[in-house]
Short mmCIF file of C-alpha atoms in Angstrom, two decimals:
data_model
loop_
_atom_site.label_atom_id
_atom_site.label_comp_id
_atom_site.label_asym_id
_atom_site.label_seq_id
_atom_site.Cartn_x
_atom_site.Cartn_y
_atom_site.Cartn_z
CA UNK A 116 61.97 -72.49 108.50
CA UNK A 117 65.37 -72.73 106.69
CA UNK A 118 67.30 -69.63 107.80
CA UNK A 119 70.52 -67.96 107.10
CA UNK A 120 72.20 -65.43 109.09
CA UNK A 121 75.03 -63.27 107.83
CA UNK A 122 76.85 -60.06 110.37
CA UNK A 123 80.04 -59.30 110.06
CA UNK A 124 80.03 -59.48 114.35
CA UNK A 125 81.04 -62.59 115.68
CA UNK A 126 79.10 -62.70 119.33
CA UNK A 127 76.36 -61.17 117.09
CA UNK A 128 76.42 -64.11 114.36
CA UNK A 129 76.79 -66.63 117.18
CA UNK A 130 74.61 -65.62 119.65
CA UNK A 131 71.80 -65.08 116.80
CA UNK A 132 72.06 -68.66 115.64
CA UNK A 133 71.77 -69.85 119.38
CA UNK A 134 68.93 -67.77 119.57
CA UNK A 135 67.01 -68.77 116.67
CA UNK A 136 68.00 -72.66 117.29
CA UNK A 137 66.03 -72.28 120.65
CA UNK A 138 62.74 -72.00 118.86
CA UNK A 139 62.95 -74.85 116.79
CA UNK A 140 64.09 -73.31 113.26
CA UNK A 141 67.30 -74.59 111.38
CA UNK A 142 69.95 -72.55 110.82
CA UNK A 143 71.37 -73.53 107.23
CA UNK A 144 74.28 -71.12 107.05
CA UNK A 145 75.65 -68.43 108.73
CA UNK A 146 78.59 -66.02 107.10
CA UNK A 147 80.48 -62.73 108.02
CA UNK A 148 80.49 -60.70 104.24
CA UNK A 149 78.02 -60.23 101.93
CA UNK A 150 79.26 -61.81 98.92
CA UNK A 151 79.23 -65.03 100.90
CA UNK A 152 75.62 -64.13 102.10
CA UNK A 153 74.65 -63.49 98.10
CA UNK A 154 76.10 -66.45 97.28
CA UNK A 155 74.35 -69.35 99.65
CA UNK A 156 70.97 -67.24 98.99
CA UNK A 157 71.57 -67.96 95.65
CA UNK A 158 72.75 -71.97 95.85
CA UNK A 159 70.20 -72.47 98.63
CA UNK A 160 67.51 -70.75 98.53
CA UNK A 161 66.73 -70.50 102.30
CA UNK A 162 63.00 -69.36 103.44
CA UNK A 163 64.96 -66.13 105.70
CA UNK A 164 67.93 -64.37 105.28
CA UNK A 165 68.44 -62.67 108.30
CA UNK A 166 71.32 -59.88 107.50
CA UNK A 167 73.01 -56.52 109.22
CA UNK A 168 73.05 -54.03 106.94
CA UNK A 169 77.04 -52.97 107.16
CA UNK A 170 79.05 -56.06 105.96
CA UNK A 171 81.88 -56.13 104.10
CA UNK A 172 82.08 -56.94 100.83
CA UNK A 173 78.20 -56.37 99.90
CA UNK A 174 75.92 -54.56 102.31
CA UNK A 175 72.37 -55.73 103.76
CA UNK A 176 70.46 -53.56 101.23
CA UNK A 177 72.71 -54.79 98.30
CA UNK A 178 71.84 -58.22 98.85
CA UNK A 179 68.08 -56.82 99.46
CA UNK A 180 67.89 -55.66 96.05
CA UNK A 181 69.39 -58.38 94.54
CA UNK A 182 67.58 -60.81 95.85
CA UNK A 183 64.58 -58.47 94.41
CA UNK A 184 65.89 -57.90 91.23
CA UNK A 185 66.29 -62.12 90.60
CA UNK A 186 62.76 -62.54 92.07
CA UNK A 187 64.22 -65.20 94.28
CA UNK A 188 61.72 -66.90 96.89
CA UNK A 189 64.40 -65.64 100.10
CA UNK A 190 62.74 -63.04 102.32
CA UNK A 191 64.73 -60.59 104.05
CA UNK A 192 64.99 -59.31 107.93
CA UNK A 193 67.14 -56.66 108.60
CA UNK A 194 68.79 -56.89 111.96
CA UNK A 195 70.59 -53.69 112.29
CA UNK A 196 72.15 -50.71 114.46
CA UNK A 197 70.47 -48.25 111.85
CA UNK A 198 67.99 -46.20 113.10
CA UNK A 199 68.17 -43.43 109.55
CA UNK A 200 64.65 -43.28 108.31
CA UNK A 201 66.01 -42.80 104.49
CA UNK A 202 67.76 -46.35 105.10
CA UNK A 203 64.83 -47.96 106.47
CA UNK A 204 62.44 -46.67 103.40
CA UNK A 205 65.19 -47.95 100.97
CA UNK A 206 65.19 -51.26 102.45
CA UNK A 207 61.09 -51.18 102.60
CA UNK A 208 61.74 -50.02 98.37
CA UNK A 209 63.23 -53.55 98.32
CA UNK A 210 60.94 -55.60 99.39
CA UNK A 211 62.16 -56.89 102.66
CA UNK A 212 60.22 -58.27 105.16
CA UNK A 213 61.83 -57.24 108.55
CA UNK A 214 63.08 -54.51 110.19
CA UNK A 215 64.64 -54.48 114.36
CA UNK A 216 66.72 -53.00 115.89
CA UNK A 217 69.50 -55.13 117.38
CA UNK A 218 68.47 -53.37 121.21
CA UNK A 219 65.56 -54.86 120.69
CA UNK A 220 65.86 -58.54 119.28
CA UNK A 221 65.73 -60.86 121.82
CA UNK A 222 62.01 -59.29 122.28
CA UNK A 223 60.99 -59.22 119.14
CA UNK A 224 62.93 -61.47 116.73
CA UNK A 225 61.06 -64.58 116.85
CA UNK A 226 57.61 -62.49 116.66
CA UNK A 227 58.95 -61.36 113.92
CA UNK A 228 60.14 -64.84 112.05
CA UNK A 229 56.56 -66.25 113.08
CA UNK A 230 54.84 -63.16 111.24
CA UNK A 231 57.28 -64.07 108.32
CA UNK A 232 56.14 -67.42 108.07
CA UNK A 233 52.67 -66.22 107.79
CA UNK A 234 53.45 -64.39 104.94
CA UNK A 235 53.17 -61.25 106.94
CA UNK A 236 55.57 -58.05 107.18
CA UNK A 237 57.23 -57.16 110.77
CA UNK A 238 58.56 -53.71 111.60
CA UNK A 239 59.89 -53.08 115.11
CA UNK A 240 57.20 -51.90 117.17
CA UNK A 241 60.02 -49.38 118.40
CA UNK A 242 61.04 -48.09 115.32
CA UNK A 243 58.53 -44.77 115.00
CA UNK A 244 60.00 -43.84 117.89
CA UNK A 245 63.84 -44.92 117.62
CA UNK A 246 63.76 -43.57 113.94
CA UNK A 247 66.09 -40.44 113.40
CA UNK A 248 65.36 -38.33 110.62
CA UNK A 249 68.25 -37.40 108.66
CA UNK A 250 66.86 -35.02 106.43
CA UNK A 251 70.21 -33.04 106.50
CA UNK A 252 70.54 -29.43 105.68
CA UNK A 253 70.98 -29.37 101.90
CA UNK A 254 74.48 -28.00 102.14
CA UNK A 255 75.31 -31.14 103.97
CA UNK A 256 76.38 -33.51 100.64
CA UNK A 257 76.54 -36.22 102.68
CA UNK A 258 73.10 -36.67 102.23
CA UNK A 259 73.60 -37.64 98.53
CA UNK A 260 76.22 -40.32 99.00
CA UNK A 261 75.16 -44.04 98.66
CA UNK A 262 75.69 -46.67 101.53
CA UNK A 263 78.30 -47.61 99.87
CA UNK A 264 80.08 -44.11 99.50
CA UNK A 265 79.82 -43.29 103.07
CA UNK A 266 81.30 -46.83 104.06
CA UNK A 267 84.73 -46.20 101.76
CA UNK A 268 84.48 -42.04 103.27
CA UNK A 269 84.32 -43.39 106.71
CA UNK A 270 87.59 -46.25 106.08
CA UNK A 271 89.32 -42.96 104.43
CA UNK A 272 88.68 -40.71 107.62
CA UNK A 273 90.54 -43.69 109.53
CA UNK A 274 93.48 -42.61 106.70
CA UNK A 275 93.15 -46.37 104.84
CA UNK A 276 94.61 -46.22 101.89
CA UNK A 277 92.48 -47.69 98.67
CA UNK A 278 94.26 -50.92 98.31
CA UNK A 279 93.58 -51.34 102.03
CA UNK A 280 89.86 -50.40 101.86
CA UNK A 281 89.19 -52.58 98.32
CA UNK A 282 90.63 -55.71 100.62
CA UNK A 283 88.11 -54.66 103.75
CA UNK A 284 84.90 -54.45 101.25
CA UNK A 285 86.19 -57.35 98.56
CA UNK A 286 86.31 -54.90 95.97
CA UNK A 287 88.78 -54.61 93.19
CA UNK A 288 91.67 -51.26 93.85
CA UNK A 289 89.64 -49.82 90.89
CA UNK A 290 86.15 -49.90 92.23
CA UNK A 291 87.75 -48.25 94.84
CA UNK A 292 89.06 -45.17 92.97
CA UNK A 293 85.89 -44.97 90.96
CA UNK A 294 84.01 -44.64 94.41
CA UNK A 295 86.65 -42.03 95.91
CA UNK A 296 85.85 -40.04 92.34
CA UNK A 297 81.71 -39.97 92.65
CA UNK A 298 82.78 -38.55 96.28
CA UNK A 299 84.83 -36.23 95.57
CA UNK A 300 82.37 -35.17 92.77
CA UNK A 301 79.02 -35.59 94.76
CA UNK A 302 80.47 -33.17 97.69
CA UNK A 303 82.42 -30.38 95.77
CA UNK A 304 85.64 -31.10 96.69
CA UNK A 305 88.99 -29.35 94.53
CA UNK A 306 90.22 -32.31 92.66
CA UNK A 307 93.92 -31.90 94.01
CA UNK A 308 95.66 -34.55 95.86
CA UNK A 309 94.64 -35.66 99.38
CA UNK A 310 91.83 -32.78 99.17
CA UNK A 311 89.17 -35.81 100.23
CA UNK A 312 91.47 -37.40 102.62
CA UNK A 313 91.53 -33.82 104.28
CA UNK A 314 87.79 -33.31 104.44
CA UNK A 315 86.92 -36.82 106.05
CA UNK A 316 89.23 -36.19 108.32
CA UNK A 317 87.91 -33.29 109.91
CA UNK A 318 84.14 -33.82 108.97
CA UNK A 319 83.76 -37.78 109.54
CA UNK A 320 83.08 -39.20 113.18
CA UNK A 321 84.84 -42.46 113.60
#
């Protein structure tokens, strides 16, 4: 199979392709963002895109959908750190084909790639149990914010300023500032200056 692998960890991307090499399949093209990722899907077409799920630029469930929304021929493994069950149904809502966690890939990665090639779906046999539900109180807004939303809340806790988080997810300053809006709208938050800067501050883990 033609496969490429995009994570935004080098020793991850590397040892990955190394990995994958030792069975026999071809690694096409490995990248670090998601917009690169998108892109040599797109010009490509390989049989596997094996992806993380936080990369810069465009995550591993943005490129999911996409792919699904073009109806393009790629199939999708998730290779992640992610162990939400609300992110694992949204990526099974897009179609993709794979889901491990990275503990467990050098067990069951290339079961997984030979199921693909079959045709066949692979979830980690681990995952029922590693899964964590985060079905969050309902005062708890975080619950409502996208992937996306939490990314740009977590790079604000760490007191980045928007021009400095639109250059870390290869968005435009304005994206940015529309994002920082729907949060500050989403969890309630006085619309006064620094009032979400504040908040992720004391209520985001780095």
């Amino acid at each position: 199979m033609r496969i490429l692998i995009a994570d935004d960890h080098p020793f991850t991307l590397q040892g990955t392709k190394s990995f994958i090499e030792s069975y026999g399949h071809k690694v096409t093209d490995t990248c670090s963002n998601g917009i690169s990722a998108l892109n040599l899907i797109i010009l490509h077409t390989p049989d596997v895109a094996i992806l993380d799920i936080n990369m810069p630029g465009l995550d591993g469930l943005d490129i999911a959908r996409k792919i699904q929304e073009s109806k393009l021929k790629t199939k999708v493994v998730l290779l992640t750190m992610h162990k939400e069950i609300t992110i694992y149904r949204k990526a099974s809502e897009y179609g993709i084909y794979g889901y491990i966690l990275k503990e467990h890939a050098q067990t069951e990665l290339e079961i997984c790639l030979q199921e693909v090639q079959k045709g066949n779906r692979f979830v980690s046999a681990h995952l029922e149990d590693d899964l964590i539900s985060d079905s969050i109180d309902s005062n708890d807004k975080l619950a409502n914010l996208t992937l996306s939303e939490r990314k740009i809340i977590e790079l604000i806790a760490q007191q980045k300023t928007s021009k400095q988080i639109a250059q870390l997810l290869f968005l435009s300053e304005r994206t940015v500032e529309g994002h920082r809006g729907n949060i500050i709208e989403k969890m309630g938050l006085v619309k006064e200056k620094n009032s979400l800067l504040k908040w992720a501050i004391q209520n985001i883990k780095s």
